[in-house]
Coordinates of C-alpha atoms in Angstrom, one line a residue:
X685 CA 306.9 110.1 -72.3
X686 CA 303.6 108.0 -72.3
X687 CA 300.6 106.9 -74.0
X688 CA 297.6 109.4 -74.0
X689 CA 296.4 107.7 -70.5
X690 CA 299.2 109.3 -68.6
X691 CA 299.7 113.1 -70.6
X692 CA 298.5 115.1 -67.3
X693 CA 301.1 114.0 -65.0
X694 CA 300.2 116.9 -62.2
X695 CA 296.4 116.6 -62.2
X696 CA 295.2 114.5 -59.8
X697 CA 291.7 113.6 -59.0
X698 CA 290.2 113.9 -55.1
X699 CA 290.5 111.0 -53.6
X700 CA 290.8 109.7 -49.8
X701 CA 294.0 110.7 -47.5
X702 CA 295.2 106.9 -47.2
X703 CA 296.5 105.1 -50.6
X704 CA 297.8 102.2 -50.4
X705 CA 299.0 100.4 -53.6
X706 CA 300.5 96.7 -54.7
X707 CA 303.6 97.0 -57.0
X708 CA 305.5 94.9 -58.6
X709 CA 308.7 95.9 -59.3
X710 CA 310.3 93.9 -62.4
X711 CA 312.8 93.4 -65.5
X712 CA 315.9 91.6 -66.5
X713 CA 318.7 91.1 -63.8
X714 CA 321.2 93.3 -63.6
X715 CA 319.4 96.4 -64.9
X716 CA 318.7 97.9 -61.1
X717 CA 315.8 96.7 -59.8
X718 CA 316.8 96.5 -55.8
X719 CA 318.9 99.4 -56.4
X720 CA 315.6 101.3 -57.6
X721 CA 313.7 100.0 -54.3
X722 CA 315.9 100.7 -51.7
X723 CA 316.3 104.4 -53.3
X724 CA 312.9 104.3 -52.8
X725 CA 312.9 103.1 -49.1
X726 CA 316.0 104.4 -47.7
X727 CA 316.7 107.4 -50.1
X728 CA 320.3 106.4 -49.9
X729 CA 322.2 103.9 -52.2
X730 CA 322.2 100.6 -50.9
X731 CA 325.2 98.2 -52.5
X732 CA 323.3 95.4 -53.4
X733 CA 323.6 91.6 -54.6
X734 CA 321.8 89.8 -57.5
X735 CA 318.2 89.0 -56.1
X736 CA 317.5 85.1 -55.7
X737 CA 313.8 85.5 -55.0
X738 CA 312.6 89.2 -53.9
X739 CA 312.7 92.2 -51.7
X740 CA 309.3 93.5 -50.1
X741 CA 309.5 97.2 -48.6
X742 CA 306.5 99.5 -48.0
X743 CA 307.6 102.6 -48.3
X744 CA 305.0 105.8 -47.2
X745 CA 305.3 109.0 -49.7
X746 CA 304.1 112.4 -50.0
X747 CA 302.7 113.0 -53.8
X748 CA 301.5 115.9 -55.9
X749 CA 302.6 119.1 -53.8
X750 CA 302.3 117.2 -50.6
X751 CA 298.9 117.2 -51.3
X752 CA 298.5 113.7 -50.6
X753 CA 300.1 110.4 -49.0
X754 CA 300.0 106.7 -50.4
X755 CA 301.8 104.1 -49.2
X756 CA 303.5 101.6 -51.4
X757 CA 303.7 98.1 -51.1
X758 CA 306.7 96.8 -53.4
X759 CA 307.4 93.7 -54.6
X760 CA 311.2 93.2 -56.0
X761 CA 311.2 90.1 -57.6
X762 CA 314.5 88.4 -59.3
X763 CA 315.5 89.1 -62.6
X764 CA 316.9 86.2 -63.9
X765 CA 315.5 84.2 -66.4
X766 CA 314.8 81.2 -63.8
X767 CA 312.7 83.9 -62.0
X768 CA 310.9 85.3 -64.3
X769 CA 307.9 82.6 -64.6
X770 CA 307.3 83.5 -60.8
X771 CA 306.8 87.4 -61.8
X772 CA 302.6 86.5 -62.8
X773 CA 302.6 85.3 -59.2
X774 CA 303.8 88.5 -57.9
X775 CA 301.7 90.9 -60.8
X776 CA 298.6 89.3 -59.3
X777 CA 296.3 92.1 -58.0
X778 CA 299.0 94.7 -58.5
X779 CA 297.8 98.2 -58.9
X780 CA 300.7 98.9 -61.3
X781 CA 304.1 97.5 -62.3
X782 CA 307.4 99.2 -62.7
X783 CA 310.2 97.5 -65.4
X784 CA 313.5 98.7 -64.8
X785 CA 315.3 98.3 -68.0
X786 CA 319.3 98.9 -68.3
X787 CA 319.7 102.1 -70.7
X788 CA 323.4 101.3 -71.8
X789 CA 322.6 97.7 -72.5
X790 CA 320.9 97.9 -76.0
X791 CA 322.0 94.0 -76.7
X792 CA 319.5 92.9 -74.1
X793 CA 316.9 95.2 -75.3
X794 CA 315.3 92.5 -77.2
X795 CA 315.1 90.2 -74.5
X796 CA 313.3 93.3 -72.6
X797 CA 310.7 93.6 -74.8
X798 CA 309.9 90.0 -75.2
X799 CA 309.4 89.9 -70.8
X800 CA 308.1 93.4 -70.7
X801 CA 305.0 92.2 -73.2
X802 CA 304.5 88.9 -71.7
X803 CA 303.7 90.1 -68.3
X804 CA 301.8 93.0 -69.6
X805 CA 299.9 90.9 -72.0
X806 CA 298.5 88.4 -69.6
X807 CA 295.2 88.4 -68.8
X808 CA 295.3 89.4 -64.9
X809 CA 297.7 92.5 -65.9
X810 CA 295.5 93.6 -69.2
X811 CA 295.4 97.3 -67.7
X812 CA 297.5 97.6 -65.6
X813 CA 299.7 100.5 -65.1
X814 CA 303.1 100.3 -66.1
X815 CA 305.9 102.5 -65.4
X816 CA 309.0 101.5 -67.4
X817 CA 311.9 103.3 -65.2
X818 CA 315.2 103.7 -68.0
X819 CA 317.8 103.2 -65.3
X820 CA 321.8 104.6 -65.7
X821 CA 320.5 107.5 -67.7
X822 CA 323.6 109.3 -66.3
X823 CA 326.0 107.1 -68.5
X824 CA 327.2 108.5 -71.8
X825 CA 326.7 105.8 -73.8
X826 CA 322.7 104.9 -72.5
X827 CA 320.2 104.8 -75.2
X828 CA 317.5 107.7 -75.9
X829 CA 314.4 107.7 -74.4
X830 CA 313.6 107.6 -78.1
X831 CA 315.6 104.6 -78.9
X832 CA 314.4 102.9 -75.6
X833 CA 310.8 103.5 -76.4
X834 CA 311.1 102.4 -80.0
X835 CA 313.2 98.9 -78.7
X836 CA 310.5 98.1 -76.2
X837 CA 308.2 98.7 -78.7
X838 CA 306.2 100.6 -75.8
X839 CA 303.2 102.1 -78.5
X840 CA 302.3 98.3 -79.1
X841 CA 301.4 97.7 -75.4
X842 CA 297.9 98.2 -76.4
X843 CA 295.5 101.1 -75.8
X844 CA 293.6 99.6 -72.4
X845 CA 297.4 99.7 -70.8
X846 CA 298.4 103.1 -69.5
X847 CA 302.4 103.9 -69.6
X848 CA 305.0 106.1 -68.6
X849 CA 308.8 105.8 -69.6
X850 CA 310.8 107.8 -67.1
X851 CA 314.6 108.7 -67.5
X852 CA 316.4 107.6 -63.9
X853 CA 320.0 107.0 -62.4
X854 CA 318.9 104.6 -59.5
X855 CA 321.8 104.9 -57.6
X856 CA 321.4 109.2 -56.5
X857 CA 317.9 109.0 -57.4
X858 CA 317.3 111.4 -59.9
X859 CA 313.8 110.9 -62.2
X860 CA 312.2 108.2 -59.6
X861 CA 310.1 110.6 -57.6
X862 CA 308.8 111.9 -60.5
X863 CA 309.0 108.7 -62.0
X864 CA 306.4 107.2 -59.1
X865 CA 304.3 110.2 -59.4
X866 CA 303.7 109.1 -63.0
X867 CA 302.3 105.9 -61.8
X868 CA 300.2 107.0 -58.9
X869 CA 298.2 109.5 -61.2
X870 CA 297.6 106.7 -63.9
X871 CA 296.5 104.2 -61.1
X872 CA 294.0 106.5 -59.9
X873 CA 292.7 107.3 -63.4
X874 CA 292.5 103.4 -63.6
X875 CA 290.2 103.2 -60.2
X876 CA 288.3 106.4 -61.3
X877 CA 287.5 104.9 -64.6
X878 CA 287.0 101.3 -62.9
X879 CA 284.5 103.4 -60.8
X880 CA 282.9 104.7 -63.1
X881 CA 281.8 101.7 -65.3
X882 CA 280.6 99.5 -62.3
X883 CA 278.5 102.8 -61.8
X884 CA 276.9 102.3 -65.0
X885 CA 276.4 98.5 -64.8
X886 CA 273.9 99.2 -61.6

């Protein structure tokens, strides 16, 4: 579930064997963030404690049928609302951002949306990638993707910033592979298209 810059999930454009890529993984404490990274780095659930500043782990993984490698730089940065001013330091440069949000907390869905769209909406990340992770999707009482979508207010983003809301349970894994997938193929769009207009400026 995205915005028309991310429909073709499986197509991805030739590009060189090494990738290497700046992410900055964000959202509200509590809703899984670390949990979501060391899945990522150790593929094993990691019991973890409430982040006081961040996490970095580069983490090397095959994409798109094996067909390619990237490794991923990622920056876990604390959730709490202390933290979150320090986020645009870590959003600088990054080639996409993934916001974990907590699918069975619908009272702090507000106060999502409201962090979501001011990091998005600065100027350094107009653009940029985002990959909005719906973490505990295993729970029975978790929201819709529907209801998540329509709570972050996801379609008001903008058109220049390419999105993908993935369903996940952080702690086996499930829907973060593909979730990251998502994200690679709409960073390389963004580089392709990047490209392709410094082309026609010469």
């Amino acid at each position: 579930m995205g915005n028309g810059f991310s429909e073709q999930p499986g197509v991805l454009p030739a590009v060189p064997f090494f990738q290497s890529f700046h992410i900055a993984i964000l959202g509200l404490d509590s809703a899984g963030k670390t949990t979501t990274l060391y899945r990522l780095r150790f593929n094993e659930f990691v019991n973890t404690v409430p982040t006081r500043g961040f996490n970095a782990e580069k983490v090397k993984l095959s994409l798109g049928g094996h067909r390619t490698s990237a490794t991923f730089h990622f920056w876990d940065v604390g959730g709490q609302e202390k933290l979150r001013p320090l986020w645009k330091s870590y959003t600088r440069g990054a080639d996409g951002i993934v916001f974990v949000v907590d699918s069975v907390d619908g009272e702090r869905m507000e106060e999502a949306k409201t962090e979501l769209h001011r990091i998005v909406k600065t100027m350094e990340n107009l653009g940029v990638p985002v990959l909005v992770v719906a973490n505990k999707q295993d729970l029975r009482n978790s929201l819709t993707l529907a209801e998540i979508e329509r709570c972050l207010a996801l379609k008001e983003l903008g058109p220049g910033t390419p999105w993908h809301l993935q369903p996940a349970c952080a702690i086996i894994g499930d829907g973060l592979r593909e979730g990251l997938e998502n994200l690679h193929d709409m960073i390389l769009k963004r580089r392709k298209a990047q490209q392709q207009q410094q082309k026609k400026k010469r």
